[in-house]
Tab-separated table of C-alpha atoms and ligand atoms in Angstrom:
chain	number	residue	atom	x	y	z
A	3	UNK	CA	0.000	0.000	0.000
A	4	UNK	CA	1.304	3.465	-0.883
A	5	UNK	CA	2.237	6.039	1.727
A	6	UNK	CA	-0.441	8.357	0.282
A	7	UNK	CA	-3.169	5.805	1.000
A	8	UNK	CA	-1.709	4.867	4.388
A	9	UNK	CA	-1.627	8.538	5.421
A	10	UNK	CA	-5.214	9.088	4.274
A	11	UNK	CA	-6.422	6.020	6.182
A	12	UNK	CA	-4.717	7.229	9.348
A	13	UNK	CA	-6.069	10.727	8.870
A	14	UNK	CA	-9.680	9.691	8.311
A	15	UNK	CA	-9.632	7.411	11.337
A	16	UNK	CA	-8.504	10.252	13.604
A	17	UNK	CA	-10.555	12.930	11.947
A	18	UNK	CA	-13.920	11.149	11.999
A	19	UNK	CA	-13.846	11.077	15.828
A	20	UNK	CA	-14.347	14.847	15.724
A	21	UNK	CA	-17.728	14.426	14.035
A	22	UNK	CA	-20.667	13.886	16.376
A	23	UNK	CA	-23.243	11.412	15.044
A	24	UNK	CA	-25.994	14.012	15.474
A	25	UNK	CA	-24.121	16.301	13.073
A	26	UNK	CA	-24.556	13.801	10.255
A	27	UNK	CA	-27.731	12.633	8.517
A	28	UNK	CA	-29.351	9.603	10.154
A	29	UNK	CA	-29.532	7.351	7.093
A	30	UNK	CA	-27.967	9.216	4.177
A	31	UNK	CA	-24.284	8.566	3.582
A	32	UNK	CA	-21.781	11.410	4.048
A	33	UNK	CA	-17.998	11.449	3.623
A	34	UNK	CA	-16.192	9.768	6.480
A	35	UNK	CA	-14.454	13.129	6.812
A	36	UNK	CA	-13.949	16.031	4.410
A	37	UNK	CA	-15.412	16.177	0.934
A	38	UNK	CA	-17.607	13.756	-1.055
A	39	UNK	CA	-18.925	13.904	-4.594
A	40	UNK	CA	-20.108	11.202	-7.030
A	41	UNK	CA	-21.104	7.698	-5.961
A	42	UNK	CA	-18.652	5.156	-7.386
A	43	UNK	CA	-18.470	1.374	-7.555
A	44	UNK	CA	-22.060	0.859	-6.355
A	45	UNK	CA	-22.206	-2.945	-6.271
A	46	UNK	CA	-23.277	-6.052	-4.399
A	47	UNK	CA	-20.264	-8.064	-3.286
A	48	UNK	CA	-19.698	-10.729	-0.629
A	49	UNK	CA	-23.263	-10.462	0.629
A	50	UNK	CA	-23.281	-6.681	1.083
A	51	UNK	CA	-23.750	-3.474	-0.846
A	52	UNK	CA	-20.558	-1.566	-1.483
A	53	UNK	CA	-20.604	2.120	-2.173
A	54	UNK	CA	-17.447	4.037	-2.951
A	55	UNK	CA	-17.377	7.772	-3.479
A	56	UNK	CA	-15.264	10.607	-4.836
A	57	UNK	CA	-13.430	11.706	-1.716
A	58	UNK	CA	-11.013	14.386	-0.550
A	59	UNK	CA	-10.489	13.573	3.120
A	60	UNK	CA	-8.285	16.538	3.986
A	61	UNK	CA	-10.681	19.407	3.285
A	62	UNK	CA	-14.365	20.088	2.820
A	63	UNK	CA	-13.698	21.089	-0.761
A	64	UNK	CA	-12.752	19.204	-3.909
A	65	UNK	CA	-9.103	18.164	-4.224
A	66	UNK	CA	-7.110	15.314	-5.759
A	67	UNK	CA	-9.605	12.493	-5.643
A	68	UNK	CA	-9.428	9.394	-3.440
A	69	UNK	CA	-12.136	6.731	-3.325
A	70	UNK	CA	-13.935	6.578	0.030
A	71	UNK	CA	-15.687	3.310	0.867
A	72	UNK	CA	-18.736	2.171	2.840
A	73	UNK	CA	-20.757	-1.039	3.085
A	74	UNK	CA	-24.338	-1.835	4.061
A	75	UNK	CA	-26.704	-4.753	4.156
A	76	UNK	CA	-29.862	-2.665	3.674
A	77	UNK	CA	-28.672	0.469	1.788
A	78	UNK	CA	-29.556	2.634	4.799
A	79	UNK	CA	-27.262	1.585	7.662
A	80	UNK	CA	-23.768	2.249	6.297
A	81	UNK	CA	-20.426	1.383	7.848
A	82	UNK	CA	-17.235	3.041	6.716
A	83	UNK	CA	-14.330	1.036	5.438
A	84	UNK	CA	-10.882	2.575	4.950
A	85	UNK	CA	-10.296	4.651	1.816
A	86	UNK	CA	-9.922	2.268	-1.122
A	87	UNK	CA	-7.916	4.211	-3.702
A	88	UNK	CA	-5.453	7.091	-3.504
A	89	UNK	CA	-3.969	9.275	-6.254
A	90	UNK	CA	-0.559	7.684	-5.899
A	91	UNK	CA	0.574	6.629	-9.387
A	92	UNK	CA	1.963	8.681	-12.251
A	93	UNK	CA	-1.195	8.011	-14.279
A	94	UNK	CA	-3.652	9.089	-11.543
A	95	UNK	CA	-1.762	11.641	-9.431
A	96	UNK	CA	-4.303	14.319	-10.395
A	97	UNK	CA	-7.073	12.097	-9.078
A	98	UNK	CA	-8.812	8.726	-9.121
A	99	UNK	CA	-11.990	9.980	-10.775
A	100	UNK	CA	-15.357	8.226	-10.944
A	101	UNK	CA	-15.838	4.611	-11.923
A	102	UNK	CA	-17.599	1.384	-11.059
A	103	UNK	CA	-17.198	-2.142	-9.709
A	104	UNK	CA	-18.147	-5.745	-10.339
A	105	UNK	CA	-17.279	-9.227	-9.116
A	106	UNK	CA	-14.842	-11.342	-11.129
A	107	UNK	CA	-15.475	-15.075	-11.588
A	108	UNK	CA	-12.591	-15.831	-9.163
A	109	UNK	CA	-14.361	-13.910	-6.361
A	110	UNK	CA	-12.233	-10.770	-6.457
A	111	UNK	CA	-13.746	-7.338	-6.932
A	112	UNK	CA	-12.780	-5.339	-10.002
A	113	UNK	CA	-12.766	-1.531	-9.808
A	114	UNK	CA	-12.509	0.545	-12.959
A	115	UNK	CA	-11.901	4.284	-12.613
A	116	UNK	CA	-10.597	7.285	-14.507
A	117	UNK	CA	-7.003	8.231	-13.893
A	118	UNK	CA	-5.986	11.854	-14.308
A	119	UNK	CA	-2.239	12.288	-14.474
A	120	UNK	CA	-2.085	15.833	-13.118
A	121	UNK	CA	-4.869	18.275	-12.389
A	122	UNK	CA	-3.267	20.619	-14.870
A	123	UNK	CA	-0.319	20.551	-17.183
A	124	UNK	CA	2.450	23.046	-16.585
A	125	UNK	CA	0.994	25.390	-19.172
A	126	UNK	CA	-2.299	25.329	-17.261
A	127	UNK	CA	-4.064	23.142	-19.822
A	128	UNK	CA	-5.935	19.951	-18.978
A	129	UNK	CA	-4.441	16.459	-18.774
A	130	UNK	CA	-5.587	13.473	-20.769
A	131	UNK	CA	-7.976	11.137	-18.918
A	132	UNK	CA	-7.511	7.366	-19.096
A	133	UNK	CA	-9.267	4.320	-17.674
A	134	UNK	CA	-7.532	2.237	-14.991
A	135	UNK	CA	-8.350	-0.822	-12.943
A	136	UNK	CA	-7.702	-2.127	-9.436
A	137	UNK	CA	-8.540	-5.534	-7.991
A	138	UNK	CA	-9.300	-6.335	-4.377
A	139	UNK	CA	-11.094	-8.249	-1.662
A	140	UNK	CA	-13.627	-5.684	-0.444
A	141	UNK	CA	-11.085	-3.941	1.771
A	142	UNK	CA	-7.734	-3.508	0.003
A	143	UNK	CA	-7.233	-2.956	-3.707
A	144	UNK	CA	-4.198	-3.273	-5.922
A	145	UNK	CA	-3.859	-1.256	-9.091
A	146	UNK	CA	-3.040	-3.218	-12.241
A	147	UNK	CA	0.516	-3.074	-13.579
A	148	UNK	CA	-1.024	-2.703	-17.048
A	149	UNK	CA	-2.713	0.619	-16.192
A	150	UNK	CA	-4.034	2.578	-17.913
A	151	UNK	CA	-6.050	-0.151	-19.615
A	152	UNK	CA	-7.850	2.276	-21.928
A	153	UNK	CA	-5.783	5.240	-23.054
A	154	UNK	CA	-6.036	8.100	-25.513
A	155	UNK	CA	-4.841	5.797	-28.297
A	156	UNK	CA	-7.983	3.681	-27.797
A	157	UNK	CA	-10.293	6.578	-28.597
A	158	UNK	CA	-12.084	6.703	-31.924
A	159	UNK	CA	-11.240	9.643	-34.144
A	160	UNK	CA	-12.542	13.082	-33.254
A	161	UNK	CA	-12.943	12.458	-29.472
A	162	UNK	CA	-11.489	14.695	-26.810
A	163	UNK	CA	-8.603	13.121	-24.842
A	164	UNK	CA	-9.327	15.487	-21.970
A	165	UNK	CA	-12.979	14.635	-21.415
A	166	UNK	CA	-13.052	10.869	-21.296
A	167	UNK	CA	-14.183	9.527	-17.961
A	168	UNK	CA	-16.431	7.640	-15.532
A	169	UNK	CA	-16.558	4.028	-16.822
A	170	UNK	CA	-19.621	2.012	-15.749
A	171	UNK	CA	-19.108	-1.732	-16.021
A	172	UNK	CA	-21.508	-4.614	-16.497
A	173	UNK	CA	-21.403	-8.265	-17.410
A	174	UNK	CA	-23.060	-9.268	-20.696
A	175	UNK	CA	-25.283	-12.278	-21.162
A	176	UNK	CA	-22.416	-14.199	-22.862
A	177	UNK	CA	-20.122	-13.647	-19.841
A	178	UNK	CA	-17.997	-10.941	-21.475
A	179	UNK	CA	-17.637	-7.462	-20.003
A	180	UNK	CA	-18.776	-4.087	-21.256
A	181	UNK	CA	-18.526	-0.523	-20.065
A	182	UNK	CA	-19.916	2.848	-21.049
A	183	UNK	CA	-17.677	5.902	-20.738
A	184	UNK	CA	-18.522	9.618	-20.814
A	185	UNK	CA	-16.924	11.499	-23.668
A	186	UNK	CA	-17.254	14.461	-25.960
A	187	UNK	CA	-16.152	15.439	-29.403
A	188	UNK	CA	-13.290	17.865	-29.880
A	189	UNK	CA	-15.837	20.679	-30.023
A	190	UNK	CA	-17.389	19.568	-26.718
A	191	UNK	CA	-20.538	17.767	-27.818
A	192	UNK	CA	-21.378	14.951	-25.396
A	193	UNK	CA	-21.423	11.284	-26.315
A	194	UNK	CA	-21.186	7.873	-24.707
A	195	UNK	CA	-18.602	5.338	-25.832
A	196	UNK	CA	-19.041	1.584	-25.447
A	197	UNK	CA	-16.006	-0.649	-24.799
A	198	UNK	CA	-15.889	-4.407	-24.346
A	199	UNK	CA	-13.558	-7.027	-22.899
A	200	UNK	CA	-13.396	-10.799	-22.603
A	201	UNK	CA	-11.689	-10.799	-19.201
A	202	UNK	CA	-12.229	-7.342	-17.661
A	203	UNK	CA	-8.554	-6.432	-18.097
A	204	UNK	CA	-8.018	-5.966	-21.874
A	205	UNK	CA	-10.435	-3.584	-23.488
A	206	UNK	CA	-11.482	-2.634	-26.997
A	207	UNK	CA	-13.555	0.199	-28.372
A	208	UNK	CA	-16.825	-1.117	-29.740
A	209	UNK	CA	-19.093	1.744	-30.737
A	210	UNK	CA	-20.453	5.164	-29.902
A	211	UNK	CA	-23.638	4.277	-28.066
A	212	UNK	CA	-25.289	7.707	-28.007
A	213	UNK	CA	-24.605	11.180	-29.337
A	214	UNK	CA	-25.884	14.474	-28.043
A	215	UNK	CA	-25.976	16.328	-31.366
A	216	UNK	CA	-26.226	19.598	-29.486
A	217	UNK	CA	-29.408	18.754	-27.561
A	218	UNK	CA	-28.543	18.379	-23.867
A	219	UNK	CA	-25.607	20.465	-22.703
A	220	UNK	CA	-21.992	19.728	-23.537
A	221	UNK	CA	-19.771	17.042	-21.972
A	222	UNK	CA	-21.742	13.978	-20.822
A	223	UNK	CA	-20.433	12.658	-17.487
A	224	UNK	CA	-21.111	9.577	-15.385
A	225	UNK	CA	-23.086	7.279	-17.708
A	226	UNK	CA	-24.972	4.173	-16.617
A	227	UNK	CA	-26.717	1.761	-18.970
A	228	UNK	CA	-29.091	-1.080	-18.109
A	229	UNK	CA	-32.250	-2.917	-19.018
A	230	UNK	CA	-35.360	-2.055	-17.054
A	231	UNK	CA	-38.876	-3.411	-17.543
A	232	UNK	CA	-38.245	-4.264	-21.193
A	233	UNK	CA	-36.570	-0.951	-22.129
A	234	UNK	CA	-32.928	0.085	-22.091
A	235	UNK	CA	-32.083	3.093	-19.979
A	236	UNK	CA	-29.115	5.386	-20.467
A	237	UNK	CA	-28.465	7.757	-17.575
A	238	UNK	CA	-25.879	10.488	-17.969
A	239	UNK	CA	-25.150	13.816	-16.342
A	240	UNK	CA	-24.557	16.509	-18.967
A	241	UNK	CA	-22.689	19.674	-18.083
A	242	UNK	CA	-23.895	23.110	-19.174
A	243	UNK	CA	-27.471	22.318	-20.188
A	244	UNK	CA	-29.860	24.960	-21.428
A	245	UNK	CA	-33.324	24.845	-19.837
A	246	UNK	CA	-36.236	23.592	-21.943
A	247	UNK	CA	-39.457	24.883	-20.373
A	248	UNK	CA	-39.408	23.518	-16.808
A	249	UNK	CA	-37.067	20.652	-17.739
A	250	UNK	CA	-33.257	20.536	-17.599
A	251	UNK	CA	-33.160	23.657	-15.481
A	252	UNK	CA	-30.085	22.918	-13.377
A	253	UNK	CA	-27.259	23.533	-15.853
A	254	UNK	CA	-25.626	20.359	-14.574
A	255	UNK	CA	-28.275	17.705	-14.077
A	256	UNK	CA	-29.095	14.120	-14.918
A	257	UNK	CA	-30.673	13.022	-18.167
A	258	UNK	CA	-32.520	9.748	-18.743
A	259	UNK	CA	-32.808	8.382	-22.288
A	260	UNK	CA	-34.853	5.243	-22.855
A	261	UNK	CA	-34.845	3.109	-25.965
A	262	UNK	CA	-34.008	-0.232	-27.550
A	263	UNK	CA	-30.607	-1.853	-27.562
A	264	UNK	CA	-29.255	-4.425	-29.961
A	265	UNK	CA	-26.511	-6.163	-27.956
A	266	UNK	CA	-24.896	-7.748	-31.011
A	267	UNK	CA	-24.412	-4.526	-32.963
A	268	UNK	CA	-24.211	-2.200	-29.959
A	269	UNK	CA	-26.924	-0.039	-31.439
A	270	UNK	CA	-29.061	2.022	-29.065
A	271	UNK	CA	-32.217	3.513	-30.584
A	272	UNK	CA	-33.523	6.351	-28.443
A	273	UNK	CA	-37.216	6.698	-27.704
A	274	UNK	CA	-37.741	9.175	-24.856
A	275	UNK	CA	-35.847	11.738	-22.808
A	276	UNK	CA	-36.555	13.177	-19.368
A	277	UNK	CA	-34.829	14.934	-16.490
A	278	UNK	CA	-34.220	12.562	-13.573
A	279	UNK	CA	-34.610	14.979	-10.674
A	280	UNK	CA	-36.482	18.272	-10.768
A	281	UNK	CA	-35.158	19.670	-7.504
A	282	UNK	CA	-31.865	21.436	-6.916
A	283	UNK	CA	-29.369	18.861	-5.661
A	284	UNK	CA	-28.956	15.638	-7.593
A	285	UNK	CA	-26.130	14.599	-9.901
A	286	UNK	CA	-23.978	11.774	-11.232
A	287	UNK	CA	-26.138	8.808	-10.092
A	288	UNK	CA	-25.145	5.188	-10.356
A	289	UNK	CA	-27.274	2.044	-10.137
A	290	UNK	CA	-26.919	-1.467	-8.756
A	291	UNK	CA	-28.963	-4.594	-9.395
A	292	UNK	CA	-30.017	-6.165	-6.085
A	293	UNK	CA	-29.996	-9.938	-5.545
A	294	UNK	CA	-33.821	-9.874	-5.754
A	295	UNK	CA	-33.702	-8.128	-9.145
A	296	UNK	CA	-34.440	-4.511	-8.279
A	297	UNK	CA	-32.564	-1.679	-10.016
A	298	UNK	CA	-31.536	0.824	-7.328
A	299	UNK	CA	-30.131	4.280	-8.070
A	300	UNK	CA	-28.178	6.553	-5.748
A	301	UNK	CA	-26.956	10.042	-6.657
A	302	UNK	CA	-24.724	12.746	-5.268
A	303	UNK	CA	-27.217	14.950	-3.395
A	304	UNK	CA	-25.570	18.132	-4.548
A	305	UNK	CA	-25.101	20.271	-7.610
A	306	UNK	CA	-21.745	21.725	-8.644
A	307	UNK	CA	-23.362	25.149	-8.992
A	308	UNK	CA	-24.770	25.258	-5.454
A	309	UNK	CA	-21.864	23.893	-3.417
A	310	UNK	CA	-21.514	27.295	-1.792
A	311	UNK	CA	-24.636	26.565	0.246
A	312	UNK	CA	-22.370	24.652	2.652
A	313	UNK	CA	-22.422	25.299	6.364
A	314	UNK	CA	-18.825	26.300	6.840
A	315	UNK	CA	-18.283	24.835	10.304
A	316	UNK	CA	-19.279	21.327	9.194
A	317	UNK	CA	-16.426	18.808	9.051
A	318	UNK	CA	-18.030	17.004	6.098
A	319	UNK	CA	-19.464	18.156	2.809
A	320	UNK	CA	-21.640	16.260	0.353
A	321	UNK	CA	-24.310	13.602	0.885
A	322	UNK	CA	-25.646	10.711	-1.121
A	323	UNK	CA	-29.334	10.725	-2.011
A	324	UNK	CA	-31.741	8.151	-0.712
A	325	UNK	CA	-31.383	4.930	-2.713
A	326	UNK	CA	-34.305	4.843	-5.165
A	327	UNK	CA	-36.029	1.890	-6.783
A	328	UNK	CA	-36.426	2.401	-10.497
A	329	UNK	CA	-39.132	1.196	-12.844
A	330	UNK	CA	-40.686	2.223	-16.145
A	331	UNK	CA	-44.359	3.233	-16.213
A	332	UNK	CA	-45.930	4.438	-19.475
A	333	UNK	CA	-42.488	4.890	-20.983
A	334	UNK	CA	-41.305	7.124	-18.118
A	335	UNK	CA	-38.703	6.507	-15.440
A	336	UNK	CA	-40.337	6.132	-12.028
A	337	UNK	CA	-38.404	6.496	-8.762
A	338	UNK	CA	-39.557	5.324	-5.343
A	339	UNK	CA	-37.685	5.393	-2.045
A	340	UNK	CA	-36.040	2.014	-1.545
A	341	UNK	CA	-38.538	-0.261	0.221
A	342	UNK	CA	-36.037	-0.991	3.026
A	343	UNK	CA	-36.868	2.511	4.291
A	344	UNK	CA	-40.105	1.135	5.716
A	345	UNK	CA	-38.033	-0.720	8.318
A	346	UNK	CA	-36.859	2.611	9.737
A	347	UNK	CA	-40.432	3.739	10.350
A	348	UNK	CA	-41.799	4.266	13.858
A	349	UNK	CA	-44.488	6.425	15.445
A	350	UNK	CA	-47.275	6.471	12.883
A	351	UNK	CA	-49.605	9.486	12.932
A	352	UNK	CA	-52.597	9.485	10.573
A	353	UNK	CA	-55.215	12.061	9.599
A	354	UNK	CA	-58.020	11.406	7.126
A	355	UNK	CA	-60.059	13.955	5.240
A	356	UNK	CA	-58.703	17.028	7.015
A	357	UNK	CA	-60.203	20.202	5.618
A	358	UNK	CA	-57.706	23.018	5.127
A	359	UNK	CA	-58.697	26.617	4.628
A	360	UNK	CA	-56.127	29.141	5.804
A	361	UNK	CA	-53.273	27.865	7.978
A	362	UNK	CA	-53.445	24.512	9.737
A	363	UNK	CA	-51.090	22.765	12.144
A	364	UNK	CA	-51.769	19.143	13.050
A	365	UNK	CA	-50.949	17.666	16.434
A	366	UNK	CA	-48.019	15.222	16.197
A	367	UNK	CA	-46.999	16.227	12.678
A	368	UNK	CA	-43.473	17.584	12.995
A	369	UNK	CA	-39.830	16.519	12.833
A	370	UNK	CA	-36.697	16.417	10.702
A	371	UNK	CA	-36.394	12.642	10.207
A	372	UNK	CA	-39.672	11.878	8.580
A	373	UNK	CA	-41.546	9.944	5.967
A	374	UNK	CA	-44.594	12.137	5.372
A	375	UNK	CA	-47.280	11.415	2.825
A	376	UNK	CA	-49.826	14.090	1.958
A	377	UNK	CA	-52.665	13.283	-0.439
A	378	UNK	CA	-54.557	16.293	-1.610
A	379	UNK	CA	-58.010	16.261	-3.162
A	380	UNK	CA	-60.453	19.032	-3.982
A	381	UNK	CA	-63.146	19.885	-1.432
A	382	UNK	CA	-66.492	19.098	-3.015
A	383	UNK	CA	-68.625	22.183	-3.118
A	384	UNK	CA	-65.913	24.163	-1.287
A	385	UNK	CA	-64.187	27.351	-2.399
A	386	UNK	CA	-61.697	26.553	-5.163
A	387	UNK	CA	-58.163	26.249	-3.886
A	388	UNK	CA	-55.814	28.752	-5.553
A	389	UNK	CA	-52.706	27.789	-3.655
A	390	UNK	CA	-51.737	25.012	-1.250
A	391	UNK	CA	-48.528	25.302	0.780
A	392	UNK	CA	-46.797	22.672	2.875
A	393	UNK	CA	-44.072	24.187	5.065
A	394	UNK	CA	-41.460	22.099	6.861
A	395	UNK	CA	-38.187	22.586	8.733
A	396	UNK	CA	-40.087	25.531	10.130
A	397	UNK	CA	-39.947	27.801	13.161
A	398	UNK	CA	-40.448	31.522	13.572
A	399	UNK	CA	-37.305	32.230	11.527
A	400	UNK	CA	-37.009	29.400	9.002
A	401	UNK	CA	-39.099	27.361	6.617
A	402	UNK	CA	-38.795	25.363	3.426
A	403	UNK	CA	-41.936	25.006	1.377
A	404	UNK	CA	-43.757	23.062	-1.291
A	405	UNK	CA	-46.353	25.184	-2.990
A	406	UNK	CA	-48.948	23.704	-5.324
A	407	UNK	CA	-51.193	25.637	-7.664
A	408	UNK	CA	-54.118	23.378	-8.743
A	409	UNK	CA	-55.108	25.610	-11.688
A	410	UNK	CA	-51.723	25.385	-13.392
A	411	UNK	CA	-50.595	22.047	-11.837
A	412	UNK	CA	-47.281	23.667	-10.947
A	413	UNK	CA	-45.423	22.538	-7.840
A	414	UNK	CA	-42.669	24.717	-6.404
A	415	UNK	CA	-39.953	23.828	-3.940
A	416	UNK	CA	-38.490	26.821	-2.112
A	417	UNK	CA	-35.642	26.772	0.399
A	418	UNK	CA	-34.974	30.532	0.393
A	419	UNK	CA	-35.626	30.638	4.136
A	420	UNK	CA	-33.787	27.462	5.099
A	421	UNK	CA	-30.920	29.334	6.765
A	422	UNK	CA	-28.780	29.853	3.678
A	423	UNK	CA	-26.685	32.989	3.653
A	424	UNK	CA	-25.688	32.540	0.017
A	425	UNK	CA	-27.353	33.831	-3.148
A	426	UNK	CA	-27.416	30.432	-4.832
A	427	UNK	CA	-30.468	28.847	-6.430
A	428	UNK	CA	-33.201	28.137	-3.889
A	429	UNK	CA	-36.313	27.452	-5.962
A	430	UNK	CA	-37.479	24.954	-8.527
A	431	UNK	CA	-40.829	24.600	-10.274
A	432	UNK	CA	-42.251	21.613	-12.108
A	433	UNK	CA	-45.356	20.761	-14.026
A	434	UNK	CA	-47.049	17.793	-12.351
A	435	UNK	CA	-49.956	15.635	-13.439
A	436	UNK	CA	-53.025	16.355	-11.384
A	437	UNK	CA	-56.709	15.624	-11.910
A	438	UNK	CA	-58.933	18.382	-10.494
A	439	UNK	CA	-56.197	19.475	-8.114
A	440	UNK	CA	-55.519	16.006	-6.674
A	441	UNK	CA	-51.884	15.258	-5.990
A	442	UNK	CA	-49.858	12.909	-3.803
A	443	UNK	CA	-46.639	14.099	-2.160
A	444	UNK	CA	-44.232	11.919	-0.231
A	445	UNK	CA	-41.598	13.908	1.612
A	446	UNK	CA	-38.520	12.251	3.106
A	447	UNK	CA	-36.596	14.406	5.568
A	448	UNK	CA	-33.249	13.467	7.066
A	449	UNK	CA	-31.843	16.416	9.055
A	450	UNK	CA	-30.007	18.093	6.167
A	451	UNK	CA	-32.117	17.176	3.149
A	452	UNK	CA	-35.589	16.952	1.655
A	453	UNK	CA	-36.592	14.550	-1.112
A	454	UNK	CA	-40.083	14.899	-2.552
A	455	UNK	CA	-41.626	12.020	-4.511
A	456	UNK	CA	-44.627	13.244	-6.496
A	457	UNK	CA	-47.514	10.961	-7.497
A	458	UNK	CA	-45.860	7.664	-6.544
A	459	UNK	CA	-42.504	8.570	-8.030
A	460	UNK	CA	-43.507	10.169	-11.350
A	461	UNK	CA	-41.238	13.072	-10.465
A	462	UNK	CA	-38.742	13.768	-7.711
A	463	UNK	CA	-37.454	17.034	-6.274
A	464	UNK	CA	-34.358	16.908	-4.103
A	465	UNK	CA	-32.689	19.655	-2.094
A	466	UNK	CA	-30.223	19.865	0.763
A	467	UNK	CA	-31.130	22.203	3.613
A	468	UNK	CA	-28.848	23.228	6.449
A	469	UNK	CA	-31.611	24.678	8.605
A	470	UNK	CA	-31.051	24.545	12.387
A	471	UNK	CA	-32.449	21.232	13.629
A	472	UNK	CA	-34.710	23.029	16.151
A	473	UNK	CA	-36.756	24.202	13.159
A	474	UNK	CA	-38.888	21.066	12.999
A	475	UNK	CA	-42.387	22.455	12.506
A	476	UNK	CA	-44.784	21.502	9.740
A	477	UNK	CA	-47.801	23.527	8.653
A	478	UNK	CA	-50.363	23.512	5.871
A	479	UNK	CA	-52.025	26.419	4.162
A	480	UNK	CA	-54.793	26.662	1.580
A	481	UNK	CA	-55.996	29.769	-0.163
A	482	UNK	CA	-59.535	28.521	-0.735
A	483	UNK	CA	-60.433	25.061	0.491
A	484	UNK	CA	-58.876	21.649	0.100
A	485	UNK	CA	-59.083	18.248	1.755
A	486	UNK	CA	-56.105	16.064	2.568
A	487	UNK	CA	-54.984	12.780	4.087
A	488	UNK	CA	-51.742	12.826	6.035
A	489	UNK	CA	-49.642	9.842	7.121
A	490	UNK	CA	-46.437	10.468	9.002
A	491	UNK	CA	-43.743	8.139	10.285
A	492	UNK	CA	-40.584	9.070	12.125
A	493	UNK	CA	-37.517	7.508	10.590
A	494	UNK	CA	-34.918	6.020	12.880
A	495	UNK	CA	-31.312	5.856	11.792
A	496	UNK	CA	-27.996	5.495	13.531
A	497	UNK	CA	-25.841	7.596	11.231
A	498	UNK	CA	-22.710	5.940	9.876
A	499	UNK	CA	-20.013	4.425	12.050
A	500	UNK	CA	-16.767	2.748	11.087
A	501	UNK	CA	-16.305	-0.995	11.135
B	626	LIG	C1	-18.875	14.462	-11.922
B	626	LIG	C2	-17.365	14.456	-12.075
B	626	LIG	C3	-16.930	13.239	-12.870
B	626	LIG	C4	-15.527	13.055	-12.420
B	626	LIG	C5	-15.609	13.443	-10.968
B	626	LIG	C6	-14.365	14.094	-10.419
B	626	LIG	O1	-19.358	15.088	-10.796
B	626	LIG	O2	-16.956	15.652	-12.697
B	626	LIG	O3	-17.081	13.378	-14.257
B	626	LIG	O4	-15.094	11.754	-12.585
B	626	LIG	O5	-16.694	14.341	-10.847
B	626	LIG	O6	-14.418	14.211	-9.035
């Protein structure tokens, strides 16, 4: 093991003792110490889920990337393992960028990641990005002597050598290996390259799986590609997107393309496109297939453009989203909180048919670790509702809100008053489907975040909030009249400890 990795392991072990469990989320994963971005190597190995992440242990800001590591048996109770990879070789000294993992037939775990030789060349220009591998036992990993295994010379003509990253591996039905890699043309138009290998170690370019053709932003990062309910799904996170109506608003966000895939020819025929998350903080997701056949996605619960929202005194920065179960309904990607979450539920409080007109507070409905479902339906014969507002993380000073306008079917998330002292983006609006003003909202709160699942996962809005934990009030408001059902559970979690 290199001195760089040894030092980081020693540092994180000491440094994490300074973080009180109550200063972390209860069931969302954070960096063991310091900075976290993308999920990496999300996989099931030796009877547990493994989740690695882009990691800079020494500061709460981005720096030369390590891979942090955590394991879990239910995707909600995580335990830290020591850092898995360090930027300690000539070909990755600028960082071990994002990548993925799978199990080899001999029982070892294969990691594939992007190596960046230096953050910058001497003349300030970028460095070429290459794909590298490491093999290990779930704890320690050894980089291959043959690294990089995919270099600039393996790129098809016209591709940028500087934007070529984030390999996502899978095993094909014939036992061979494949991976998709984010790329762009020399003039910065995003595309996804497909490579294949017989053994996981020697790789060949196969085809260009998808091309942006100027539609969704520029460079396409962090691809994932899998079959789901009879369709093929390509997830990728484009940089620098232009908004289209209320879609693709975040500049950097995640795009979902569905279509058909011909494994033999490597041809992907696109059918639909949609934004994956309509909130503020969600990027670079990765999926895993569970032993019982569910496709679970986890994302970095952050956006590069809003990182300044941070609470400066916190010894960690960056959280993973809730793991989400994916499915396809009517050609659209549906996301639901992973069903394991139900095991964290306690203290059920239920209200049926509550009439709201003006402001309403309900006894027992409050908290910052919650699974709260609100079903709204129009009040028969009542005054038409112009505006319905659900406020949470609320006290006399703070609140975050979800505001629904039945006439336009627009739902707005607003964290302007969540305690932020920064002029970053705080609001997002989406068009939802609603019949006569009926809508179902499921809100998951975990101390420093809010994830809103609309109409059983048709749309999701995610945002981090650093509001003081004392602000735990919830209130409802209707301009006009509306009826609602409310079901609330508290969610118990133990935070993340080390093994
Ligand atoms: C996405 C990303 C990846 C890259 C990593 C570097 O958030 O830019 O493309 O591998 O972060 O930390």
